[in-house]
Amino acid sequence: MKGSLSFFLISLVALLLGACRGGELRKKFYEETCPEAEDIVQKIIWKNVALNSTLPAKFLRMHFHDCFVRGCDASVLIDSTASNSAEKDSIPNLTVGGFDVIEEVKTELEKKCPGIVSCADIVALAARDAVSFQFKKPLWEVLTGRRDGRISLVSEANSQIPSPSFNFSQLKQSFASKGLTVHDLVVLSGGHTIGVGHCNFFSRRLYNFTGKGDADPSLDSTYAAFLRTKCGSLSDNTTIVEMDPGSGMQFDNNYYKILRQNKGMFQSDAALLTNKGASNIVDELLDPAKFFTEFAQSMERMGAIGVLTGTSGEIRKKCNVIN
């Protein structure tokens, strides 16, 4: 009996270990196959961020947009072809940048460890490392072991990436469809503390909110007047404005302070104050320590959405084309 029980326990442990190794993300996934992988990513990302301070917001957005369509599988990086329009050419992704730096990282990794490190992991690590450059230490943990998807459809990106004009119900449903909570929604919206917004994504709030040539009454009137000096008309689709006035290059919790002042740029920002539970979370995140802790946890959850692991998907040789 004892022998049978021991054999059962040993078999169970082996089965569990096999499942962890074959099908889940984990720490130091490349420790044996490409031990320098994460150092190489960080070195190249930090080098580029030092030269271009807009990259942290771009990589954070790239990671978010990638994970919300088919999971975190680097499908956002794939180029369109004559027979397929890819996610990269969707309306939300036309303003995503940093693809050249991702390819720089991939090229170096292919030299060191051919066919080992996925583009999906590079995107996840690049987002973390770019935002962390300001602090010279990692702000959240990135588990690795993602594999790359082989499908990228413009229609899915257009329909699945949350719109800046969404109301609270739409935002809640969008995040829930990816296994994320209202808490994650409010915390991840804090990413708007860095980067810029394009006028065409919020100008309706300034000039024609209800179709009668009016402004959104939930937007602070002084801030609205300032935004009108930047965005001259509804047709302005080129001008960019800092999402977090005065703090647009600093990753901090200032987003929640301006949100409380009714200075959230997008309708989706203001929407967080229209729900009592979400509004309470906004108040909690006015504490910087709370924000950094919660942001790290929500980023880890987002980075695990719909991942391909084990033998699913592939490891692309170039991030912009499937093998």
Short mmCIF file of C-alpha atoms in Angstrom, two decimals:
data_model
loop_
_atom_site.label_atom_id
_atom_site.label_comp_id
_atom_site.label_asym_id
_atom_site.label_seq_id
_atom_site.Cartn_x
_atom_site.Cartn_y
_atom_site.Cartn_z
CA MET A 1 0.00 0.00 0.00
CA LYS A 2 2.82 2.36 0.96
CA GLY A 3 4.60 1.62 -2.31
CA SER A 4 1.46 2.35 -4.31
CA LEU A 5 0.90 5.64 -2.45
CA SER A 6 4.51 6.73 -3.01
CA PHE A 7 4.27 5.92 -6.71
CA PHE A 8 1.01 7.89 -6.94
CA LEU A 9 2.54 10.95 -5.21
CA ILE A 10 5.67 10.84 -7.36
CA SER A 11 3.54 10.56 -10.51
CA LEU A 12 1.34 13.47 -9.37
CA VAL A 13 4.34 15.71 -8.70
CA ALA A 14 5.84 14.81 -12.11
CA LEU A 15 2.50 15.58 -13.78
CA LEU A 16 2.22 18.95 -12.05
CA LEU A 17 5.80 19.89 -12.89
CA GLY A 18 5.24 18.92 -16.49
CA ALA A 19 2.11 21.05 -16.68
CA CYS A 20 3.96 24.04 -15.21
CA ARG A 21 6.84 23.65 -17.63
CA GLY A 22 4.79 22.98 -20.72
CA GLY A 23 1.75 25.15 -20.38
CA GLU A 24 2.22 28.15 -18.09
CA LEU A 25 4.20 31.36 -17.82
CA ARG A 26 6.91 31.35 -15.20
CA LYS A 27 9.89 33.24 -13.82
CA LYS A 28 13.17 32.93 -15.71
CA PHE A 29 11.69 30.86 -18.53
CA TYR A 30 14.84 31.43 -20.60
CA GLU A 31 17.32 30.72 -17.81
CA GLU A 32 18.69 27.62 -19.54
CA THR A 33 17.93 28.28 -23.21
CA CYS A 34 18.91 31.98 -23.42
CA PRO A 35 20.18 33.17 -20.01
CA GLU A 36 21.01 36.71 -21.21
CA ALA A 37 17.60 37.28 -22.83
CA GLU A 38 16.07 39.63 -20.25
CA ASP A 39 19.32 41.58 -19.84
CA ILE A 40 19.54 42.06 -23.61
CA VAL A 41 15.95 43.35 -23.77
CA GLN A 42 16.51 45.77 -20.90
CA LYS A 43 19.81 47.08 -22.27
CA ILE A 44 18.37 47.89 -25.71
CA ILE A 45 15.12 49.32 -24.35
CA TRP A 46 16.91 51.55 -21.83
CA LYS A 47 19.34 52.75 -24.52
CA ASN A 48 16.42 53.79 -26.73
CA VAL A 49 14.34 55.34 -23.94
CA ALA A 50 17.34 57.47 -22.94
CA LEU A 51 17.23 58.91 -26.46
CA ASN A 52 13.44 59.06 -26.82
CA SER A 53 11.32 59.81 -23.75
CA THR A 54 8.06 59.05 -25.59
CA LEU A 55 8.82 55.32 -25.78
CA PRO A 56 7.55 54.21 -22.33
CA ALA A 57 4.00 55.29 -23.18
CA LYS A 58 4.28 53.73 -26.64
CA PHE A 59 5.42 50.34 -25.36
CA LEU A 60 2.82 50.33 -22.57
CA ARG A 61 0.12 51.00 -25.16
CA MET A 62 1.53 48.40 -27.55
CA HIS A 63 1.40 45.74 -24.81
CA PHE A 64 -2.16 46.71 -23.85
CA HIS A 65 -3.39 46.67 -27.44
CA ASP A 66 -1.65 43.36 -28.09
CA CYS A 67 -3.17 41.62 -25.07
CA PHE A 68 -6.71 42.81 -25.81
CA VAL A 69 -6.77 41.10 -29.21
CA ARG A 70 -6.19 37.32 -29.22
CA GLY A 71 -4.26 37.60 -25.96
CA CYS A 72 -0.62 38.62 -25.47
CA ASP A 73 0.70 36.92 -28.61
CA ALA A 74 2.50 39.74 -30.47
CA SER A 75 -0.19 39.74 -33.18
CA VAL A 76 -0.05 43.56 -33.01
CA LEU A 77 3.42 43.41 -34.60
CA ILE A 78 2.47 41.51 -37.76
CA ASP A 79 2.47 43.45 -41.03
CA SER A 80 -0.49 43.42 -43.39
CA THR A 81 -0.10 41.49 -46.64
CA ALA A 82 -1.81 41.59 -50.02
CA SER A 83 -4.30 39.03 -48.73
CA ASN A 84 -4.72 40.16 -45.10
CA SER A 85 -5.19 43.46 -43.27
CA ALA A 86 -3.51 43.05 -39.87
CA GLU A 87 -4.10 44.61 -36.44
CA LYS A 88 -1.31 47.10 -37.01
CA ASP A 89 -3.49 48.90 -39.58
CA SER A 90 -6.56 49.21 -37.34
CA ILE A 91 -7.74 52.67 -36.26
CA PRO A 92 -6.53 52.29 -32.62
CA ASN A 93 -3.10 51.03 -33.74
CA LEU A 94 -2.31 53.69 -36.32
CA THR A 95 -0.89 55.77 -33.46
CA VAL A 96 1.10 52.93 -31.84
CA GLY A 97 4.87 53.27 -32.22
CA GLY A 98 8.13 51.61 -31.24
CA PHE A 99 8.01 48.72 -33.72
CA ASP A 100 11.55 49.45 -34.92
CA VAL A 101 12.94 49.07 -31.40
CA ILE A 102 11.15 45.74 -30.91
CA GLU A 103 12.79 44.54 -34.13
CA GLU A 104 16.18 45.76 -32.89
CA VAL A 105 15.72 43.66 -29.75
CA LYS A 106 14.58 40.64 -31.75
CA THR A 107 17.55 40.88 -34.14
CA GLU A 108 20.01 40.86 -31.24
CA LEU A 109 18.26 37.94 -29.53
CA GLU A 110 18.26 35.93 -32.76
CA LYS A 111 22.03 36.41 -32.96
CA LYS A 112 22.49 35.12 -29.40
CA CYS A 113 19.76 32.49 -29.22
CA PRO A 114 18.15 31.73 -32.60
CA GLY A 115 14.50 30.70 -32.46
CA ILE A 116 14.21 30.84 -28.67
CA VAL A 117 12.73 34.14 -27.43
CA SER A 118 9.21 35.02 -28.56
CA CYS A 119 8.14 38.43 -29.81
CA ALA A 120 5.24 38.25 -27.34
CA ASP A 121 7.69 38.09 -24.42
CA ILE A 122 9.73 40.91 -25.93
CA VAL A 123 6.64 43.16 -26.02
CA ALA A 124 5.78 42.33 -22.39
CA LEU A 125 9.36 42.92 -21.21
CA ALA A 126 9.76 46.09 -23.30
CA ALA A 127 6.67 47.66 -21.68
CA ARG A 128 7.98 46.89 -18.18
CA ASP A 129 11.56 47.97 -18.90
CA ALA A 130 10.61 51.18 -20.71
CA VAL A 131 8.34 52.38 -17.88
CA SER A 132 10.92 51.26 -15.29
CA PHE A 133 13.77 53.25 -16.88
CA GLN A 134 12.74 56.31 -14.87
CA PHE A 135 13.28 54.38 -11.62
CA LYS A 136 16.27 52.22 -12.70
CA LYS A 137 14.55 49.14 -11.26
CA PRO A 138 11.72 46.86 -12.44
CA LEU A 139 8.27 48.15 -11.45
CA TRP A 140 6.56 44.79 -11.96
CA GLU A 141 7.43 41.18 -12.56
CA VAL A 142 7.09 39.76 -16.07
CA LEU A 143 6.58 36.03 -16.19
CA THR A 144 7.79 34.61 -19.51
CA GLY A 145 7.08 31.66 -21.78
CA ARG A 146 4.59 33.25 -24.19
CA ARG A 147 4.61 32.07 -27.79
CA ASP A 148 3.72 34.06 -30.89
CA GLY A 149 0.36 33.98 -32.64
CA ARG A 150 -0.02 33.39 -36.36
CA ILE A 151 -3.24 35.35 -36.94
CA SER A 152 -3.69 39.13 -37.00
CA LEU A 153 -6.93 40.71 -38.21
CA VAL A 154 -7.66 44.42 -38.50
CA SER A 155 -11.37 43.78 -37.80
CA GLU A 156 -10.63 42.20 -34.40
CA ALA A 157 -8.46 45.13 -33.30
CA ASN A 158 -11.11 47.64 -34.36
CA SER A 159 -13.79 45.79 -32.39
CA GLN A 160 -11.90 44.57 -29.31
CA ILE A 161 -9.58 47.41 -28.22
CA PRO A 162 -11.53 49.66 -25.81
CA SER A 163 -12.41 53.02 -27.34
CA PRO A 164 -11.55 56.34 -25.64
CA SER A 165 -15.22 57.25 -26.12
CA PHE A 166 -16.53 54.25 -24.12
CA ASN A 167 -18.85 54.80 -21.16
CA PHE A 168 -18.41 52.86 -17.92
CA SER A 169 -20.65 49.94 -18.88
CA GLN A 170 -18.78 49.45 -22.14
CA LEU A 171 -15.41 49.60 -20.38
CA LYS A 172 -16.49 47.15 -17.71
CA GLN A 173 -17.76 44.69 -20.33
CA SER A 174 -14.60 45.04 -22.43
CA PHE A 175 -12.30 44.29 -19.48
CA ALA A 176 -14.53 41.50 -18.18
CA SER A 177 -14.34 39.80 -21.58
CA LYS A 178 -10.58 39.53 -21.01
CA GLY A 179 -10.92 38.23 -17.46
CA LEU A 180 -10.12 41.59 -15.87
CA THR A 181 -12.09 43.31 -13.10
CA VAL A 182 -13.32 46.86 -12.52
CA HIS A 183 -10.36 47.20 -10.18
CA ASP A 184 -7.99 46.30 -13.04
CA LEU A 185 -9.82 48.76 -15.28
CA VAL A 186 -9.27 51.69 -12.91
CA VAL A 187 -5.68 50.71 -12.10
CA LEU A 188 -4.61 50.16 -15.71
CA SER A 189 -6.24 53.44 -16.76
CA GLY A 190 -3.49 54.99 -14.64
CA GLY A 191 -1.19 54.25 -17.58
CA HIS A 192 -2.61 57.49 -19.00
CA THR A 193 -0.24 59.29 -16.63
CA ILE A 194 2.32 59.13 -19.46
CA GLY A 195 2.00 59.82 -23.14
CA VAL A 196 -0.18 61.91 -25.40
CA GLY A 197 -3.67 61.90 -26.83
CA HIS A 198 -4.56 62.77 -30.41
CA CYS A 199 -7.16 65.51 -30.76
CA ASN A 200 -9.51 63.44 -32.91
CA PHE A 201 -10.00 60.99 -30.02
CA PHE A 202 -11.41 63.62 -27.64
CA SER A 203 -12.34 66.75 -29.64
CA ARG A 204 -16.04 65.80 -29.64
CA ARG A 205 -15.96 66.51 -25.90
CA LEU A 206 -14.81 70.05 -26.72
CA TYR A 207 -16.99 70.99 -29.69
CA ASN A 208 -19.95 68.69 -30.27
CA PHE A 209 -20.62 66.43 -27.29
CA THR A 210 -24.35 65.89 -27.83
CA GLY A 211 -24.47 66.91 -31.49
CA LYS A 212 -25.52 70.48 -30.68
CA GLY A 213 -22.12 72.19 -30.82
CA ASP A 214 -21.67 71.88 -27.06
CA ALA A 215 -18.89 70.76 -24.69
CA ASP A 216 -18.98 67.82 -22.28
CA PRO A 217 -20.27 69.30 -18.99
CA SER A 218 -18.27 66.72 -17.01
CA LEU A 219 -14.99 68.22 -18.32
CA ASP A 220 -13.47 71.03 -16.25
CA SER A 221 -14.26 74.25 -18.17
CA THR A 222 -10.78 75.74 -17.76
CA TYR A 223 -9.16 72.54 -18.96
CA ALA A 224 -11.62 72.37 -21.87
CA ALA A 225 -10.66 75.92 -22.88
CA PHE A 226 -6.97 74.95 -22.74
CA LEU A 227 -7.61 71.88 -24.92
CA ARG A 228 -9.45 74.04 -27.48
CA THR A 229 -6.30 76.16 -27.83
CA LYS A 230 -4.48 72.97 -28.83
CA CYS A 231 -7.19 71.29 -30.91
CA GLY A 232 -8.61 73.94 -33.21
CA SER A 233 -11.51 71.93 -34.61
CA LEU A 234 -13.27 68.59 -34.80
CA SER A 235 -11.33 67.82 -37.96
CA ASP A 236 -7.88 68.12 -36.32
CA ASN A 237 -6.43 64.61 -36.49
CA THR A 238 -2.72 65.41 -36.22
CA THR A 239 -2.23 67.49 -33.07
CA ILE A 240 -1.17 65.69 -29.89
CA VAL A 241 -1.60 66.83 -26.28
CA GLU A 242 -0.18 65.45 -23.01
CA MET A 243 -2.75 63.22 -21.30
CA ASP A 244 -1.45 64.20 -17.85
CA PRO A 245 -0.79 67.98 -18.01
CA GLY A 246 2.58 68.89 -16.53
CA SER A 247 3.45 65.29 -15.71
CA GLY A 248 3.17 63.58 -19.08
CA MET A 249 6.68 62.14 -19.03
CA GLN A 250 6.68 61.04 -15.38
CA PHE A 251 5.16 57.70 -14.44
CA ASP A 252 3.28 58.48 -11.22
CA ASN A 253 -0.25 58.55 -9.82
CA ASN A 254 -0.96 62.13 -10.89
CA TYR A 255 -3.59 60.79 -13.33
CA TYR A 256 -5.97 60.17 -10.42
CA LYS A 257 -5.43 63.68 -9.04
CA ILE A 258 -6.38 65.31 -12.35
CA LEU A 259 -9.26 62.85 -12.77
CA ARG A 260 -10.69 64.10 -9.46
CA GLN A 261 -10.42 67.63 -10.87
CA ASN A 262 -12.50 66.54 -13.90
CA LYS A 263 -9.47 66.87 -16.17
CA GLY A 264 -9.39 63.37 -17.61
CA MET A 265 -8.77 63.80 -21.34
CA PHE A 266 -10.96 61.03 -22.72
CA GLN A 267 -14.59 60.19 -22.15
CA SER A 268 -13.34 56.79 -20.95
CA ASP A 269 -11.34 58.59 -18.23
CA ALA A 270 -14.31 60.62 -17.03
CA ALA A 271 -16.42 57.44 -17.11
CA LEU A 272 -14.49 56.07 -14.12
CA LEU A 273 -16.15 58.69 -11.93
CA THR A 274 -19.66 57.72 -13.02
CA ASN A 275 -19.63 54.46 -11.07
CA LYS A 276 -19.44 54.50 -7.25
CA GLY A 277 -17.19 51.45 -6.98
CA ALA A 278 -14.78 52.70 -9.63
CA SER A 279 -14.79 56.19 -8.13
CA ASN A 280 -13.85 54.73 -4.73
CA ILE A 281 -10.90 52.93 -6.33
CA VAL A 282 -9.79 56.24 -7.88
CA ASP A 283 -9.67 57.69 -4.35
CA GLU A 284 -7.62 54.74 -3.07
CA LEU A 285 -5.08 55.23 -5.85
CA LEU A 286 -4.41 58.80 -4.78
CA ASP A 287 -1.92 57.08 -2.44
CA PRO A 288 1.27 56.65 -4.55
CA ALA A 289 2.42 53.48 -2.78
CA LYS A 290 -1.00 51.91 -3.31
CA PHE A 291 -0.94 52.82 -6.99
CA PHE A 292 2.49 51.31 -7.69
CA THR A 293 1.60 48.08 -5.87
CA GLU A 294 -1.76 47.72 -7.60
CA PHE A 295 -0.43 48.69 -11.03
CA ALA A 296 2.21 45.96 -10.80
CA GLN A 297 -0.41 43.33 -9.96
CA SER A 298 -2.83 44.41 -12.70
CA MET A 299 -0.05 44.46 -15.30
CA GLU A 300 0.85 40.89 -14.39
CA ARG A 301 -2.79 39.86 -14.81
CA MET A 302 -3.09 41.68 -18.13
CA GLY A 303 0.15 40.10 -19.35
CA ALA A 304 -1.35 36.64 -18.89
CA ILE A 305 -4.47 37.21 -21.04
CA GLY A 306 -4.97 34.41 -23.57
CA VAL A 307 -1.30 33.50 -23.78
CA LEU A 308 -0.04 30.78 -26.08
CA THR A 309 2.37 28.44 -24.28
CA GLY A 310 3.90 25.00 -24.64
CA THR A 311 3.70 23.99 -28.29
CA SER A 312 0.93 26.42 -29.29
CA GLY A 313 1.77 29.16 -31.77
CA GLU A 314 5.37 29.64 -32.85
CA ILE A 315 8.56 31.58 -32.16
CA ARG A 316 8.79 34.10 -35.00
CA LYS A 317 12.16 34.71 -36.64
CA LYS A 318 11.10 38.30 -37.38
CA CYS A 319 8.42 39.94 -35.30
CA ASN A 320 6.56 41.54 -38.18
CA VAL A 321 6.06 38.35 -40.22
CA ILE A 322 4.82 34.87 -39.36
CA ASN A 323 7.26 32.06 -40.11
#
